[in-house]
GROMACS .gro file of C-alpha atoms in nm:
model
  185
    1UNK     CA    1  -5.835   5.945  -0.885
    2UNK     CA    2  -5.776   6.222  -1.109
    3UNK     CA    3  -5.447   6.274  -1.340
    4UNK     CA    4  -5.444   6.644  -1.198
    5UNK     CA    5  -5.297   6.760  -0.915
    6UNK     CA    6  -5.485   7.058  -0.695
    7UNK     CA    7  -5.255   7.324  -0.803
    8UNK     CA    8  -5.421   7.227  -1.140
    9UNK     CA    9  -5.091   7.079  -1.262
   10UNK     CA   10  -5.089   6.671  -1.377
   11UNK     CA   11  -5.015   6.413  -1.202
   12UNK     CA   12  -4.737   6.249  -1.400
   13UNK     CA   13  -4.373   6.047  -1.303
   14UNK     CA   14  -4.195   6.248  -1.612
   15UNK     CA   15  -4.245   6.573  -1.796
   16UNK     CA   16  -4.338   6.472  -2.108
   17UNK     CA   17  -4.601   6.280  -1.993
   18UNK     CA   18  -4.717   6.579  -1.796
   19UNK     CA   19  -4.719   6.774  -2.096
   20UNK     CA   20  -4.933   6.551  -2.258
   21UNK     CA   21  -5.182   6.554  -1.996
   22UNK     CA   22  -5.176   6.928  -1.964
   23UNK     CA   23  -5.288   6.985  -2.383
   24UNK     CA   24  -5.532   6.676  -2.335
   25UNK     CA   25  -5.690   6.877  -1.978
   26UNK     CA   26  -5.686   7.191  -2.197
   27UNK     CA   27  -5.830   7.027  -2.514
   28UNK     CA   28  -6.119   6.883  -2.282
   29UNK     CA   29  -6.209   7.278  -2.149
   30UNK     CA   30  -6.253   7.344  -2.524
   31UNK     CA   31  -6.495   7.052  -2.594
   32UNK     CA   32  -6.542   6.834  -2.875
   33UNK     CA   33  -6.584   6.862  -3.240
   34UNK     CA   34  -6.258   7.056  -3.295
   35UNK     CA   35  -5.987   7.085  -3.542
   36UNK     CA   36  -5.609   6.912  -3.430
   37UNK     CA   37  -5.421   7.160  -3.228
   38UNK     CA   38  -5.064   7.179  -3.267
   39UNK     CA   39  -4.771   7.249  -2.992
   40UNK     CA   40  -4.434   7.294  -2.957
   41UNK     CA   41  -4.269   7.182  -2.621
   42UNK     CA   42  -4.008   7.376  -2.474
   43UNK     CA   43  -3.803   7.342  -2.217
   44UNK     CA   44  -3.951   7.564  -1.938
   45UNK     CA   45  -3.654   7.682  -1.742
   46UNK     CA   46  -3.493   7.760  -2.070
   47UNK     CA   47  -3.790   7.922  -2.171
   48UNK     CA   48  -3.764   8.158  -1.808
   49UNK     CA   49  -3.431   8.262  -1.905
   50UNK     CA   50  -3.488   8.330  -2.265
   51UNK     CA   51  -3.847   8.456  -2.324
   52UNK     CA   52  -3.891   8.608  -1.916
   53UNK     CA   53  -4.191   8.813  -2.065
   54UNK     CA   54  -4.388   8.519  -2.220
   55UNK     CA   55  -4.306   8.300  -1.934
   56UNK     CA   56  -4.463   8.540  -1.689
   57UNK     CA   57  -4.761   8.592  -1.992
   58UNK     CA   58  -4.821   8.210  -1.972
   59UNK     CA   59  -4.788   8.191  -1.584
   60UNK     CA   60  -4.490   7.977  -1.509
   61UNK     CA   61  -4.307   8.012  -1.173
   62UNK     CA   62  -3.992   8.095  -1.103
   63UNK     CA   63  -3.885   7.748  -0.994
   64UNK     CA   64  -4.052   7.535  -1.250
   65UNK     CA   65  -3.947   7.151  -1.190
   66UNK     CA   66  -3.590   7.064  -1.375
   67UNK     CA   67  -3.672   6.954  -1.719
   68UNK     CA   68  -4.026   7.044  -1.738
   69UNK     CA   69  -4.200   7.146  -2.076
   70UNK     CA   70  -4.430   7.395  -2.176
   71UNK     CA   71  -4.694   7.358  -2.425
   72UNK     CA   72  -4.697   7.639  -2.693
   73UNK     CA   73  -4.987   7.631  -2.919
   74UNK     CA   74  -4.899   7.708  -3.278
   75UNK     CA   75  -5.117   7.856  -3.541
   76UNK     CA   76  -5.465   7.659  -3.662
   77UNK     CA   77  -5.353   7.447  -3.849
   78UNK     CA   78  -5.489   7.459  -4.195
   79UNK     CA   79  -5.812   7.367  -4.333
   80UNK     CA   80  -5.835   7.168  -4.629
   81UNK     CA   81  -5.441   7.002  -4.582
   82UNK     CA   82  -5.438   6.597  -4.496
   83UNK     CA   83  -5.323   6.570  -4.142
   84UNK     CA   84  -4.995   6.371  -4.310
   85UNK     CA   85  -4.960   6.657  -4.551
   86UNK     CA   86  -4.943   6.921  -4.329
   87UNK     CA   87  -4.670   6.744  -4.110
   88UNK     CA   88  -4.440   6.718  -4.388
   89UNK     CA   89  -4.427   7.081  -4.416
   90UNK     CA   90  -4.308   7.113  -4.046
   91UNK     CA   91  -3.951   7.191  -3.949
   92UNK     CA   92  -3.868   7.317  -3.593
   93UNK     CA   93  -3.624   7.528  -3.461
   94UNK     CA   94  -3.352   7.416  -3.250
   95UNK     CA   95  -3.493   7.580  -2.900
   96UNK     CA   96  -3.766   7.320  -2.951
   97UNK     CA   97  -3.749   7.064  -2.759
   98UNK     CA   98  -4.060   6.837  -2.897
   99UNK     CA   99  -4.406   6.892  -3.038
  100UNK     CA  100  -4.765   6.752  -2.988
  101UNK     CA  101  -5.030   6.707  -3.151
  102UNK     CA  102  -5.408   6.683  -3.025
  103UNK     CA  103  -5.668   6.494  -3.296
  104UNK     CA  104  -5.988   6.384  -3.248
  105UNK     CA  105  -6.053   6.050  -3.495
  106UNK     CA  106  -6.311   5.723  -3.477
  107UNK     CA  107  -6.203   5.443  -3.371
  108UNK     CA  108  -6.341   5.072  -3.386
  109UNK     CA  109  -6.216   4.769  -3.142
  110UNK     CA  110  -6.027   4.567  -3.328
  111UNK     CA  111  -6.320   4.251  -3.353
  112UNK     CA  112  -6.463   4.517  -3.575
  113UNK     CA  113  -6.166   4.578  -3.809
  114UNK     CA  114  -6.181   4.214  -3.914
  115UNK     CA  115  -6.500   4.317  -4.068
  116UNK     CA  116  -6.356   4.655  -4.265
  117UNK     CA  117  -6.406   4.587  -4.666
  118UNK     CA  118  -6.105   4.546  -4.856
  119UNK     CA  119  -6.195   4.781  -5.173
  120UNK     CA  120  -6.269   5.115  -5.046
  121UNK     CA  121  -6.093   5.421  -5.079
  122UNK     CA  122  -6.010   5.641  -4.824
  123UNK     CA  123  -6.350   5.898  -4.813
  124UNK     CA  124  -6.560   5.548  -4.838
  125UNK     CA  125  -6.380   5.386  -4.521
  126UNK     CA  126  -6.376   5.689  -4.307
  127UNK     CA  127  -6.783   5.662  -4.426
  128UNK     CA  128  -6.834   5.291  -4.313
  129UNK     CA  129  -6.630   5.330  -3.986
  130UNK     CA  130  -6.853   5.672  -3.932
  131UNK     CA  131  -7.174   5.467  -3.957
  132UNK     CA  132  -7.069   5.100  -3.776
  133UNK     CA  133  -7.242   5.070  -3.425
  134UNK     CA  134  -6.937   4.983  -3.258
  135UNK     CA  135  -6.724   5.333  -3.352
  136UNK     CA  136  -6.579   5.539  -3.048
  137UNK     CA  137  -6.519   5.900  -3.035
  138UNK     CA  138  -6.188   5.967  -2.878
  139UNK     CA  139  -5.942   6.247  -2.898
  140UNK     CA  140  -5.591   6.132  -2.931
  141UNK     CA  141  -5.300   6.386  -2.799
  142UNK     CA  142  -4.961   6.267  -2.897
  143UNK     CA  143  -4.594   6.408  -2.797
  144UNK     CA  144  -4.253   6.354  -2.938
  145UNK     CA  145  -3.950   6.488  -2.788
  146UNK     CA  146  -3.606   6.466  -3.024
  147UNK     CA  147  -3.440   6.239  -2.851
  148UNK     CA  148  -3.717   6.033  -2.992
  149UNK     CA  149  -3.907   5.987  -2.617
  150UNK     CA  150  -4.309   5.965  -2.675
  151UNK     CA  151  -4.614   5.982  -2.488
  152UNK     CA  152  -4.982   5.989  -2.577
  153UNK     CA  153  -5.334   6.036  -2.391
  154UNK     CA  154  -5.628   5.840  -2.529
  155UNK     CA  155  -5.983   6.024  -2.411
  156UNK     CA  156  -6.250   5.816  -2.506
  157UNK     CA  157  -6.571   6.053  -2.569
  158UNK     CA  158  -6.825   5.805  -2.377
  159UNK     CA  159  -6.583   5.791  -2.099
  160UNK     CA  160  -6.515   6.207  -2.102
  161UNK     CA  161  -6.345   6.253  -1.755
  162UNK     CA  162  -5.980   6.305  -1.661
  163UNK     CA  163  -5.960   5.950  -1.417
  164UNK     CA  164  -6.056   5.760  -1.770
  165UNK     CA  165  -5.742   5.928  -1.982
  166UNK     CA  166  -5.564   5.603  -2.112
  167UNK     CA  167  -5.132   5.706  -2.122
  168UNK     CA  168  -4.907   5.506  -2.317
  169UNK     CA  169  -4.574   5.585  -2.513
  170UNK     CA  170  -4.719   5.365  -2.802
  171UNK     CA  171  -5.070   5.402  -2.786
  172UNK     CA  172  -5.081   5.569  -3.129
  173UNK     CA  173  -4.742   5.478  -3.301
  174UNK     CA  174  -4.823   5.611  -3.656
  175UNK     CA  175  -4.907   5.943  -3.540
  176UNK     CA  176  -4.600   5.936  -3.316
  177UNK     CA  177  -4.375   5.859  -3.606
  178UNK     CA  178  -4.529   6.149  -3.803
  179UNK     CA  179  -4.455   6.388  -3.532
  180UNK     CA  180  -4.101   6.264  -3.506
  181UNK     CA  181  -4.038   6.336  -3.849
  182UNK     CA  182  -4.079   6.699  -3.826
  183UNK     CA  183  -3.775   6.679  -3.633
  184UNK     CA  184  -3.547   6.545  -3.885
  185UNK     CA  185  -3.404   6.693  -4.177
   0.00000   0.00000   0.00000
């Protein structure tokens, strides 16, 4: 069964977890190998009635579901910056309701993190998980809203179709709490 719907919009009980599944659907038309993407999420009614011209620029109807989000894509984010870094520096406006992040990373299962050596620094980890035969690809999309809600879609690169998208609220908690600091002040 596939998490989207045939009018191309996700199958999903709330809207943040709709929203996640819509940047993790787009992320997958652009492929893999590419740099986080940041979003805002705004509140798509609002968004009608405030921004009419961008709201008919980005396609949404006139009678968008009650409290659904839009994904917004912010600037590239910049090359260079620690992921952590760059999230420090973030500070939204009020007419944002949440933000999102999409990442791709390399994972191990955790019988393999029992094995991780204790005396290496961050470039020489990120080297031994790169090289262990047990790594996974996966791209990680992650959403916050500011009443502190969260969502996240786990796409594992072996498994690479929509009907294998793992959803969870804590699936990645660190990243999570990063994004959910951009929202205090």
């Amino acid at each position: 069964m596939s998490n989207i719907a045939t009018d191309g919009t996700p199958l999903a009980a709330n809207p943040l977890t709709r929203a996640v599944l819509e940047i993790d659907e787009y992320a997958a038309g652009l492929g893999w190998d590419r740099p986080a993407r940041l979003f805002a999420l705004v509140d798509t009614s609002q968004l009608r009635v405030q921004e009419p011209g961008l709201a008919d620029q980005l396609g949404l109807a006139e009678q968008s579901v009650a409290g659904s989000l839009t994904p917004i894509e912010q600037e590239e984010l910049p090359s260079g910056t620690a992921l952590d870094e760059f999230l420090a520096t973030i500070a939204w406006p009020d007419v944002i309701a949440g933000c999102a992040l999409t990442v791709e990373r390399l994972m191990l299962p955790p019988s393999a993190e029992a094995a991780i050596p204790e005396d290496l620094d961050d470039a020489a980890l990120a080297s031994w998980v790169a090289e262990h035969p047990e790594r996974q690809e996966v791209r990680m999309t992650v959403a916050v809203l500011r009443d502190g809600a969260r969502e996240s879609a786990v796409r594992l690169r072996a498994k690479d179709t929509a009907s294998e998208v793992l959803t969870g609220a804590s699936l990645v908690p660190g990243l999570a709490e990063a994004l959910t600091a951009t929202f205090e002040a």
